[in-house]
Amino acid sequence: MRTLWVLLVAAVLAIGGMFIAADLRPDRASLSPEAGTGPDPQLPAPTRGGLVPTVDIAKGIGWREGEKPTPATGFAVSEFARDLDHPRWLHTLPNGDVLVAETNAPPRPDDGKGVKGMVMRYFMSRAGAGVPSANRITLLRDADGDGIAELKTPFITGLNSPFGMALIGTDLFVANTDALVRFPYSQGATRIDAMPIKVADLPAGTINHHWTKNIVASRDGKTIFASVGSNSNVGENGLENEVERAAILAIDLASGNSRVFASGLRNPVGMALEPRTGELWTTVNERDELGSDLV
């Protein structure tokens, strides 16, 4: 029975690969990148392109020994740290230490069911995302300022698919996939062993489609803004599963209460405050499967 199941999976993946190769390759972008940007972008009608959506995912292979990105003129690139387990987000502390979230998706039994889900998991695995989460934050320290971290050490372990980090005074906040938690921090510390204190729940559950939760602190230190992606691509899992998702939540640190600060944001990830006005800006990963000329 196990052999039969393996053969069935292989057949489905092979058929999916043929559809992608034969049916969808003609769906190429016809507009230049400039045409889709700026104050008046050209946005053609959505198209599905064929039997299955366009898929073009690069295989994750990592940097080979001695390889580096090619920088623009006047810039240089050095390898700051290596041998990290799926590093996803960085936060620089006031003393120059760099925290990196080594993380991946949590178990999500109800996300991506059926043949489509199986095919997407296959491609995610090819991209390097199909491995268990390390569930830790690692500290990198470059004490002599030469662009290479001499110290790489586990800083906080035992987390739950962590992503965003924010420091307010002596409190370090971490966004797990299901909760905002707080740890005591002292400058120069190389490890935190204290148990986390939960500040507020974050939308998660057994679907948890866009699992990353990022955070940024307001300028007065009273509020944490938390980004929460949608529980689907285009609402196919039902709007009852989208409560407080596709949004940025404002969490009051004094009470732990949260409210929707901004909505209609399919998968907001990067956030920053404009330094003069304090306005919140975000980057949003918009809908898939609409053709090659739409975001």
PDB file of C-alpha atoms in Angstrom, residues 12-278:
ATOM      1  CA  VAL A  12       0.383  13.579  -9.609  1.00  0.00           C
ATOM      2  CA  LEU A  13       3.582  15.630  -9.364  1.00  0.00           C
ATOM      3  CA  ALA A  14       4.654  14.518 -12.824  1.00  0.00           C
ATOM      4  CA  ILE A  15       1.284  15.447 -14.321  1.00  0.00           C
ATOM      5  CA  GLY A  16       1.373  18.793 -12.513  1.00  0.00           C
ATOM      6  CA  GLY A  17       4.849  19.391 -13.889  1.00  0.00           C
ATOM      7  CA  MET A  18       3.637  18.682 -17.421  1.00  0.00           C
ATOM      8  CA  PHE A  19       0.753  21.131 -17.020  1.00  0.00           C
ATOM      9  CA  ILE A  20       3.106  23.783 -15.726  1.00  0.00           C
ATOM     10  CA  ALA A  21       5.633  23.184 -18.513  1.00  0.00           C
ATOM     11  CA  ALA A  22       3.217  22.738 -21.419  1.00  0.00           C
ATOM     12  CA  ASP A  23       0.196  24.840 -20.537  1.00  0.00           C
ATOM     13  CA  LEU A  24       1.534  27.776 -18.601  1.00  0.00           C
ATOM     14  CA  ARG A  25       4.879  28.741 -20.058  1.00  0.00           C
ATOM     15  CA  PRO A  26       3.170  30.968 -22.667  1.00  0.00           C
ATOM     16  CA  ASP A  27       1.862  33.123 -19.790  1.00  0.00           C
ATOM     17  CA  ARG A  28       4.717  35.613 -19.787  1.00  0.00           C
ATOM     18  CA  ALA A  29       4.737  39.222 -18.673  1.00  0.00           C
ATOM     19  CA  SER A  30       4.108  41.562 -21.596  1.00  0.00           C
ATOM     20  CA  LEU A  31       4.594  44.801 -19.665  1.00  0.00           C
ATOM     21  CA  SER A  32       7.881  46.218 -18.422  1.00  0.00           C
ATOM     22  CA  PRO A  33       8.390  46.502 -14.639  1.00  0.00           C
ATOM     23  CA  GLU A  34       8.143  50.292 -14.993  1.00  0.00           C
ATOM     24  CA  ALA A  35       4.686  50.025 -16.567  1.00  0.00           C
ATOM     25  CA  GLY A  36       3.281  48.434 -13.431  1.00  0.00           C
ATOM     26  CA  THR A  37       4.738  50.939 -10.970  1.00  0.00           C
ATOM     27  CA  GLY A  38       4.424  54.635 -10.177  1.00  0.00           C
ATOM     28  CA  PRO A  39       1.370  56.837  -9.590  1.00  0.00           C
ATOM     29  CA  ASP A  40      -0.538  55.540 -12.653  1.00  0.00           C
ATOM     30  CA  PRO A  41       0.335  51.846 -13.148  1.00  0.00           C
ATOM     31  CA  GLN A  42      -1.073  49.756 -15.965  1.00  0.00           C
ATOM     32  CA  LEU A  43      -3.143  46.953 -14.440  1.00  0.00           C
ATOM     33  CA  PRO A  44      -4.505  44.518 -17.015  1.00  0.00           C
ATOM     34  CA  ALA A  45      -7.464  42.252 -16.332  1.00  0.00           C
ATOM     35  CA  PRO A  46      -6.666  39.215 -14.155  1.00  0.00           C
ATOM     36  CA  THR A  47      -6.065  35.932 -15.960  1.00  0.00           C
ATOM     37  CA  ARG A  48      -5.636  32.404 -14.680  1.00  0.00           C
ATOM     38  CA  GLY A  49      -3.452  31.513 -17.667  1.00  0.00           C
ATOM     39  CA  GLY A  50      -4.431  27.847 -17.984  1.00  0.00           C
ATOM     40  CA  LEU A  51      -5.413  24.706 -16.108  1.00  0.00           C
ATOM     41  CA  VAL A  52      -3.209  25.497 -13.126  1.00  0.00           C
ATOM     42  CA  PRO A  53      -1.650  28.798 -12.016  1.00  0.00           C
ATOM     43  CA  THR A  54       1.725  29.940 -13.278  1.00  0.00           C
ATOM     44  CA  VAL A  55       4.451  28.512 -11.053  1.00  0.00           C
ATOM     45  CA  ASP A  56       8.100  29.467 -11.347  1.00  0.00           C
ATOM     46  CA  ILE A  57       9.953  28.814  -8.110  1.00  0.00           C
ATOM     47  CA  ALA A  58      13.730  28.774  -8.016  1.00  0.00           C
ATOM     48  CA  LYS A  59      15.363  25.839  -6.278  1.00  0.00           C
ATOM     49  CA  GLY A  60      17.129  26.899  -3.081  1.00  0.00           C
ATOM     50  CA  ILE A  61      20.794  25.942  -3.387  1.00  0.00           C
ATOM     51  CA  GLY A  62      22.579  28.464  -1.165  1.00  0.00           C
ATOM     52  CA  TRP A  63      25.818  30.324  -1.816  1.00  0.00           C
ATOM     53  CA  ARG A  64      28.779  28.264  -2.901  1.00  0.00           C
ATOM     54  CA  GLU A  65      32.151  28.746  -1.224  1.00  0.00           C
ATOM     55  CA  GLY A  66      33.576  32.139  -2.161  1.00  0.00           C
ATOM     56  CA  GLU A  67      30.419  33.359  -3.946  1.00  0.00           C
ATOM     57  CA  LYS A  68      28.982  36.781  -3.128  1.00  0.00           C
ATOM     58  CA  PRO A  69      26.309  39.072  -4.535  1.00  0.00           C
ATOM     59  CA  THR A  70      27.571  41.682  -6.993  1.00  0.00           C
ATOM     60  CA  PRO A  71      27.060  45.114  -5.411  1.00  0.00           C
ATOM     61  CA  ALA A  72      26.532  48.471  -7.073  1.00  0.00           C
ATOM     62  CA  THR A  73      29.572  50.648  -7.728  1.00  0.00           C
ATOM     63  CA  GLY A  74      31.005  52.044  -4.511  1.00  0.00           C
ATOM     64  CA  PHE A  75      29.628  49.282  -2.297  1.00  0.00           C
ATOM     65  CA  ALA A  76      31.130  46.064  -0.944  1.00  0.00           C
ATOM     66  CA  VAL A  77      29.608  42.796   0.268  1.00  0.00           C
ATOM     67  CA  SER A  78      31.051  40.527   2.960  1.00  0.00           C
ATOM     68  CA  GLU A  79      29.695  37.370   4.570  1.00  0.00           C
ATOM     69  CA  PHE A  80      28.458  38.474   7.979  1.00  0.00           C
ATOM     70  CA  ALA A  81      27.427  35.013   9.245  1.00  0.00           C
ATOM     71  CA  ARG A  82      26.794  31.555   7.821  1.00  0.00           C
ATOM     72  CA  ASP A  83      25.289  28.140   8.636  1.00  0.00           C
ATOM     73  CA  LEU A  84      21.997  29.622   9.803  1.00  0.00           C
ATOM     74  CA  ASP A  85      18.812  27.536   9.714  1.00  0.00           C
ATOM     75  CA  HIS A  86      16.297  29.324   7.469  1.00  0.00           C
ATOM     76  CA  PRO A  87      16.977  32.901   8.679  1.00  0.00           C
ATOM     77  CA  ARG A  88      13.900  35.026   7.985  1.00  0.00           C
ATOM     78  CA  TRP A  89      14.079  38.356   9.846  1.00  0.00           C
ATOM     79  CA  LEU A  90      16.683  40.617  11.446  1.00  0.00           C
ATOM     80  CA  HIS A  91      16.633  43.136  14.286  1.00  0.00           C
ATOM     81  CA  THR A  92      19.594  45.309  15.295  1.00  0.00           C
ATOM     82  CA  LEU A  93      19.947  46.138  18.993  1.00  0.00           C
ATOM     83  CA  PRO A  94      21.258  49.515  20.255  1.00  0.00           C
ATOM     84  CA  ASN A  95      24.749  48.100  20.955  1.00  0.00           C
ATOM     85  CA  GLY A  96      25.039  46.776  17.379  1.00  0.00           C
ATOM     86  CA  ASP A  97      24.228  43.138  18.105  1.00  0.00           C
ATOM     87  CA  VAL A  98      22.081  41.601  15.378  1.00  0.00           C
ATOM     88  CA  LEU A  99      19.244  39.229  16.201  1.00  0.00           C
ATOM     89  CA  VAL A 100      18.126  36.801  13.503  1.00  0.00           C
ATOM     90  CA  ALA A 101      14.944  34.729  13.618  1.00  0.00           C
ATOM     91  CA  GLU A 102      15.730  31.202  12.459  1.00  0.00           C
ATOM     92  CA  THR A 103      12.251  29.994  11.703  1.00  0.00           C
ATOM     93  CA  ASN A 104       9.873  28.171   9.407  1.00  0.00           C
ATOM     94  CA  ALA A 105       6.181  27.366   9.189  1.00  0.00           C
ATOM     95  CA  PRO A 106       4.495  25.622  12.138  1.00  0.00           C
ATOM     96  CA  PRO A 107       2.332  22.516  11.644  1.00  0.00           C
ATOM     97  CA  ARG A 108      -0.755  23.564   9.646  1.00  0.00           C
ATOM     98  CA  PRO A 109      -2.887  20.459   9.080  1.00  0.00           C
ATOM     99  CA  ASP A 110      -5.740  22.307   7.365  1.00  0.00           C
ATOM    100  CA  ASP A 111      -3.686  24.470   5.027  1.00  0.00           C
ATOM    101  CA  GLY A 112      -3.317  23.430   1.417  1.00  0.00           C
ATOM    102  CA  LYS A 113      -5.344  20.233   1.374  1.00  0.00           C
ATOM    103  CA  GLY A 114      -5.905  18.185  -1.765  1.00  0.00           C
ATOM    104  CA  VAL A 115      -3.842  17.813  -4.923  1.00  0.00           C
ATOM    105  CA  LYS A 116      -3.160  21.547  -5.257  1.00  0.00           C
ATOM    106  CA  GLY A 117      -1.856  21.692  -1.698  1.00  0.00           C
ATOM    107  CA  MET A 118       0.347  18.669  -2.290  1.00  0.00           C
ATOM    108  CA  VAL A 119       1.844  20.225  -5.423  1.00  0.00           C
ATOM    109  CA  MET A 120       2.446  23.542  -3.648  1.00  0.00           C
ATOM    110  CA  ARG A 121       4.179  21.777  -0.745  1.00  0.00           C
ATOM    111  CA  TYR A 122       6.433  20.084  -3.266  1.00  0.00           C
ATOM    112  CA  PHE A 123       7.475  23.404  -4.774  1.00  0.00           C
ATOM    113  CA  MET A 124       7.896  25.007  -1.357  1.00  0.00           C
ATOM    114  CA  SER A 125      10.222  22.154  -0.456  1.00  0.00           C
ATOM    115  CA  ARG A 126      12.238  22.816  -3.616  1.00  0.00           C
ATOM    116  CA  ALA A 127      12.631  26.408  -2.486  1.00  0.00           C
ATOM    117  CA  GLY A 128      13.979  25.272   0.902  1.00  0.00           C
ATOM    118  CA  ALA A 129      10.844  25.944   2.966  1.00  0.00           C
ATOM    119  CA  GLY A 130       9.784  22.351   3.621  1.00  0.00           C
ATOM    120  CA  VAL A 131      11.802  21.760   6.780  1.00  0.00           C
ATOM    121  CA  PRO A 132      10.867  21.952  10.497  1.00  0.00           C
ATOM    122  CA  SER A 133      11.287  25.302  12.210  1.00  0.00           C
ATOM    123  CA  ALA A 134      14.408  25.887  14.301  1.00  0.00           C
ATOM    124  CA  ASN A 135      12.215  28.019  16.600  1.00  0.00           C
ATOM    125  CA  ARG A 136      15.041  30.199  17.863  1.00  0.00           C
ATOM    126  CA  ILE A 137      16.528  33.660  17.746  1.00  0.00           C
ATOM    127  CA  THR A 138      20.288  33.767  17.306  1.00  0.00           C
ATOM    128  CA  LEU A 139      22.585  36.618  18.324  1.00  0.00           C
ATOM    129  CA  LEU A 140      25.349  37.778  15.966  1.00  0.00           C
ATOM    130  CA  ARG A 141      28.054  40.110  17.294  1.00  0.00           C
ATOM    131  CA  ASP A 142      30.664  41.959  15.250  1.00  0.00           C
ATOM    132  CA  ALA A 143      32.742  43.474  18.055  1.00  0.00           C
ATOM    133  CA  ASP A 144      35.575  44.835  15.881  1.00  0.00           C
ATOM    134  CA  GLY A 145      33.332  46.252  13.151  1.00  0.00           C
ATOM    135  CA  ASP A 146      34.963  44.418  10.272  1.00  0.00           C
ATOM    136  CA  GLY A 147      31.671  43.222   8.812  1.00  0.00           C
ATOM    137  CA  ILE A 148      32.076  39.651  10.075  1.00  0.00           C
ATOM    138  CA  ALA A 149      30.310  38.353  13.188  1.00  0.00           C
ATOM    139  CA  GLU A 150      32.826  36.760  15.530  1.00  0.00           C
ATOM    140  CA  LEU A 151      30.074  35.514  17.848  1.00  0.00           C
ATOM    141  CA  LYS A 152      27.074  33.449  16.766  1.00  0.00           C
ATOM    142  CA  THR A 153      25.102  32.041  19.676  1.00  0.00           C
ATOM    143  CA  PRO A 154      21.514  30.960  20.448  1.00  0.00           C
ATOM    144  CA  PHE A 155      19.819  33.909  22.138  1.00  0.00           C
ATOM    145  CA  ILE A 156      16.264  32.639  22.744  1.00  0.00           C
ATOM    146  CA  THR A 157      15.180  29.049  22.103  1.00  0.00           C
ATOM    147  CA  GLY A 158      11.944  27.093  22.357  1.00  0.00           C
ATOM    148  CA  LEU A 159       9.844  29.635  20.462  1.00  0.00           C
ATOM    149  CA  ASN A 160       6.924  28.905  18.110  1.00  0.00           C
ATOM    150  CA  SER A 161       7.779  29.939  14.543  1.00  0.00           C
ATOM    151  CA  PRO A 162       9.069  33.379  15.650  1.00  0.00           C
ATOM    152  CA  PHE A 163       9.440  36.253  13.211  1.00  0.00           C
ATOM    153  CA  GLY A 164       9.234  39.911  14.262  1.00  0.00           C
ATOM    154  CA  MET A 165      11.230  41.473  17.117  1.00  0.00           C
ATOM    155  CA  ALA A 166      11.081  44.870  18.830  1.00  0.00           C
ATOM    156  CA  LEU A 167      12.931  46.374  21.797  1.00  0.00           C
ATOM    157  CA  ILE A 168      11.224  48.906  24.083  1.00  0.00           C
ATOM    158  CA  GLY A 169      13.467  49.955  26.963  1.00  0.00           C
ATOM    159  CA  THR A 170      14.431  46.732  28.724  1.00  0.00           C
ATOM    160  CA  ASP A 171      11.619  44.684  27.203  1.00  0.00           C
ATOM    161  CA  LEU A 172      12.256  42.582  24.110  1.00  0.00           C
ATOM    162  CA  PHE A 173       9.082  41.642  22.270  1.00  0.00           C
ATOM    163  CA  VAL A 174       8.922  38.637  19.945  1.00  0.00           C
ATOM    164  CA  ALA A 175       6.090  37.731  17.599  1.00  0.00           C
ATOM    165  CA  ASN A 176       5.537  33.995  17.630  1.00  0.00           C
ATOM    166  CA  THR A 177       3.110  32.739  15.007  1.00  0.00           C
ATOM    167  CA  ASP A 178       0.332  32.587  17.620  1.00  0.00           C
ATOM    168  CA  ALA A 179       1.200  35.204  20.254  1.00  0.00           C
ATOM    169  CA  LEU A 180       3.131  38.358  21.067  1.00  0.00           C
ATOM    170  CA  VAL A 181       5.473  37.589  23.986  1.00  0.00           C
ATOM    171  CA  ARG A 182       7.864  39.640  26.103  1.00  0.00           C
ATOM    172  CA  PHE A 183      11.297  38.916  27.594  1.00  0.00           C
ATOM    173  CA  PRO A 184      13.530  40.956  29.939  1.00  0.00           C
ATOM    174  CA  TYR A 185      16.619  42.283  28.150  1.00  0.00           C
ATOM    175  CA  SER A 186      19.855  43.823  29.395  1.00  0.00           C
ATOM    176  CA  GLN A 187      22.320  45.415  26.997  1.00  0.00           C
ATOM    177  CA  GLY A 188      25.173  43.129  26.072  1.00  0.00           C
ATOM    178  CA  ALA A 189      23.382  39.935  27.098  1.00  0.00           C
ATOM    179  CA  THR A 190      24.225  36.942  24.923  1.00  0.00           C
ATOM    180  CA  ARG A 191      21.341  34.717  26.050  1.00  0.00           C
ATOM    181  CA  ILE A 192      17.872  35.006  27.561  1.00  0.00           C
ATOM    182  CA  ASP A 193      16.677  32.039  29.605  1.00  0.00           C
ATOM    183  CA  ALA A 194      13.648  33.706  31.209  1.00  0.00           C
ATOM    184  CA  MET A 195      10.243  32.269  30.408  1.00  0.00           C
ATOM    185  CA  PRO A 196       8.207  34.350  27.938  1.00  0.00           C
ATOM    186  CA  ILE A 197       5.338  36.478  29.198  1.00  0.00           C
ATOM    187  CA  LYS A 198       2.372  36.484  26.816  1.00  0.00           C
ATOM    188  CA  VAL A 199       1.166  39.966  25.933  1.00  0.00           C
ATOM    189  CA  ALA A 200      -1.565  39.109  23.415  1.00  0.00           C
ATOM    190  CA  ASP A 201      -2.785  36.300  21.212  1.00  0.00           C
ATOM    191  CA  LEU A 202      -2.229  36.536  17.467  1.00  0.00           C
ATOM    192  CA  PRO A 203      -4.446  34.832  14.853  1.00  0.00           C
ATOM    193  CA  ALA A 204      -3.148  31.329  14.134  1.00  0.00           C
ATOM    194  CA  GLY A 205      -5.078  28.036  14.157  1.00  0.00           C
ATOM    195  CA  THR A 206      -4.902  24.941  11.976  1.00  0.00           C
ATOM    196  CA  ILE A 207      -4.958  26.812   8.652  1.00  0.00           C
ATOM    197  CA  ASN A 208      -2.575  29.697   9.514  1.00  0.00           C
ATOM    198  CA  HIS A 209      -1.895  30.200   5.816  1.00  0.00           C
ATOM    199  CA  HIS A 210       0.364  33.255   6.088  1.00  0.00           C
ATOM    200  CA  TRP A 211       2.041  32.321   9.344  1.00  0.00           C
ATOM    201  CA  THR A 212       4.685  35.054   9.701  1.00  0.00           C
ATOM    202  CA  LYS A 213       3.851  37.790  12.211  1.00  0.00           C
ATOM    203  CA  ASN A 214       5.999  40.911  12.159  1.00  0.00           C
ATOM    204  CA  ILE A 215       5.999  43.734  14.716  1.00  0.00           C
ATOM    205  CA  VAL A 216       7.141  47.319  15.112  1.00  0.00           C
ATOM    206  CA  ALA A 217       6.791  49.602  18.156  1.00  0.00           C
ATOM    207  CA  SER A 218       5.145  53.015  18.116  1.00  0.00           C
ATOM    208  CA  ARG A 219       7.397  55.994  18.847  1.00  0.00           C
ATOM    209  CA  ASP A 220       5.927  56.460  22.332  1.00  0.00           C
ATOM    210  CA  GLY A 221       6.478  52.786  23.176  1.00  0.00           C
ATOM    211  CA  LYS A 222       2.853  52.248  24.168  1.00  0.00           C
ATOM    212  CA  THR A 223       1.705  50.252  21.153  1.00  0.00           C
ATOM    213  CA  ILE A 224       2.975  47.314  19.141  1.00  0.00           C
ATOM    214  CA  PHE A 225       1.815  47.066  15.542  1.00  0.00           C
ATOM    215  CA  ALA A 226       1.577  43.431  14.403  1.00  0.00           C
ATOM    216  CA  SER A 227       1.179  42.369  10.785  1.00  0.00           C
ATOM    217  CA  VAL A 228      -1.052  39.357  10.110  1.00  0.00           C
ATOM    218  CA  GLY A 229      -1.443  37.846   6.651  1.00  0.00           C
ATOM    219  CA  SER A 230      -4.642  36.353   5.241  1.00  0.00           C
ATOM    220  CA  ASN A 231      -5.708  32.768   5.867  1.00  0.00           C
ATOM    221  CA  SER A 232      -5.958  32.125   2.127  1.00  0.00           C
ATOM    222  CA  ASN A 233      -4.894  33.398  -1.277  1.00  0.00           C
ATOM    223  CA  VAL A 234      -8.170  35.037  -2.350  1.00  0.00           C
ATOM    224  CA  GLY A 235     -10.606  34.168   0.430  1.00  0.00           C
ATOM    225  CA  GLU A 236     -11.145  30.590  -0.709  1.00  0.00           C
ATOM    226  CA  ASN A 237     -11.169  29.294   2.883  1.00  0.00           C
ATOM    227  CA  GLY A 238     -14.182  31.417   3.836  1.00  0.00           C
ATOM    228  CA  LEU A 239     -14.333  34.854   5.429  1.00  0.00           C
ATOM    229  CA  GLU A 240     -15.093  33.294   8.820  1.00  0.00           C
ATOM    230  CA  ASN A 241     -11.418  32.268   8.814  1.00  0.00           C
ATOM    231  CA  GLU A 242     -10.220  35.802   8.062  1.00  0.00           C
ATOM    232  CA  VAL A 243     -11.125  37.498  11.359  1.00  0.00           C
ATOM    233  CA  GLU A 244      -8.348  39.975  12.272  1.00  0.00           C
ATOM    234  CA  ARG A 245      -6.310  38.717   9.326  1.00  0.00           C
ATOM    235  CA  ALA A 246      -5.106  40.459   6.156  1.00  0.00           C
ATOM    236  CA  ALA A 247      -4.510  43.317   8.552  1.00  0.00           C
ATOM    237  CA  ILE A 248      -2.197  45.167  10.887  1.00  0.00           C
ATOM    238  CA  LEU A 249      -3.244  45.003  14.517  1.00  0.00           C
ATOM    239  CA  ALA A 250      -2.508  47.680  17.120  1.00  0.00           C
ATOM    240  CA  ILE A 251      -1.791  46.053  20.496  1.00  0.00           C
ATOM    241  CA  ASP A 252      -2.009  48.250  23.597  1.00  0.00           C
ATOM    242  CA  LEU A 253       0.843  47.122  25.831  1.00  0.00           C
ATOM    243  CA  ALA A 254      -0.767  48.323  29.043  1.00  0.00           C
ATOM    244  CA  SER A 255      -3.888  46.198  28.632  1.00  0.00           C
ATOM    245  CA  GLY A 256      -2.961  43.620  26.004  1.00  0.00           C
ATOM    246  CA  ASN A 257      -6.051  44.586  24.015  1.00  0.00           C
ATOM    247  CA  SER A 258      -5.758  44.657  20.241  1.00  0.00           C
ATOM    248  CA  ARG A 259      -7.713  46.330  17.447  1.00  0.00           C
ATOM    249  CA  VAL A 260      -7.524  46.335  13.680  1.00  0.00           C
ATOM    250  CA  PHE A 261      -5.391  49.334  12.719  1.00  0.00           C
ATOM    251  CA  ALA A 262      -5.428  48.723   8.941  1.00  0.00           C
ATOM    252  CA  SER A 263      -7.218  46.093   6.865  1.00  0.00           C
ATOM    253  CA  GLY A 264      -7.409  44.844   3.294  1.00  0.00           C
ATOM    254  CA  LEU A 265      -3.695  43.953   3.291  1.00  0.00           C
ATOM    255  CA  ARG A 266      -3.384  40.392   1.954  1.00  0.00           C
ATOM    256  CA  ASN A 267       0.017  39.641   3.480  1.00  0.00           C
ATOM    257  CA  PRO A 268       1.790  42.631   5.046  1.00  0.00           C
ATOM    258  CA  VAL A 269       5.304  41.719   6.172  1.00  0.00           C
ATOM    259  CA  GLY A 270       7.893  44.517   6.280  1.00  0.00           C
ATOM    260  CA  MET A 271       6.944  47.512   8.428  1.00  0.00           C
ATOM    261  CA  ALA A 272       8.690  50.748   9.377  1.00  0.00           C
ATOM    262  CA  LEU A 273       7.856  54.102  10.934  1.00  0.00           C
ATOM    263  CA  GLU A 274       8.591  57.245   8.940  1.00  0.00           C
ATOM    264  CA  PRO A 275      11.213  58.874  11.222  1.00  0.00           C
ATOM    265  CA  ARG A 276       9.799  62.418  11.137  1.00  0.00           C
ATOM    266  CA  THR A 277       6.037  61.848  11.218  1.00  0.00           C
ATOM    267  CA  GLY A 278       5.816  58.450  12.869  1.00  0.00           C
TER     268      GLY A 278
END
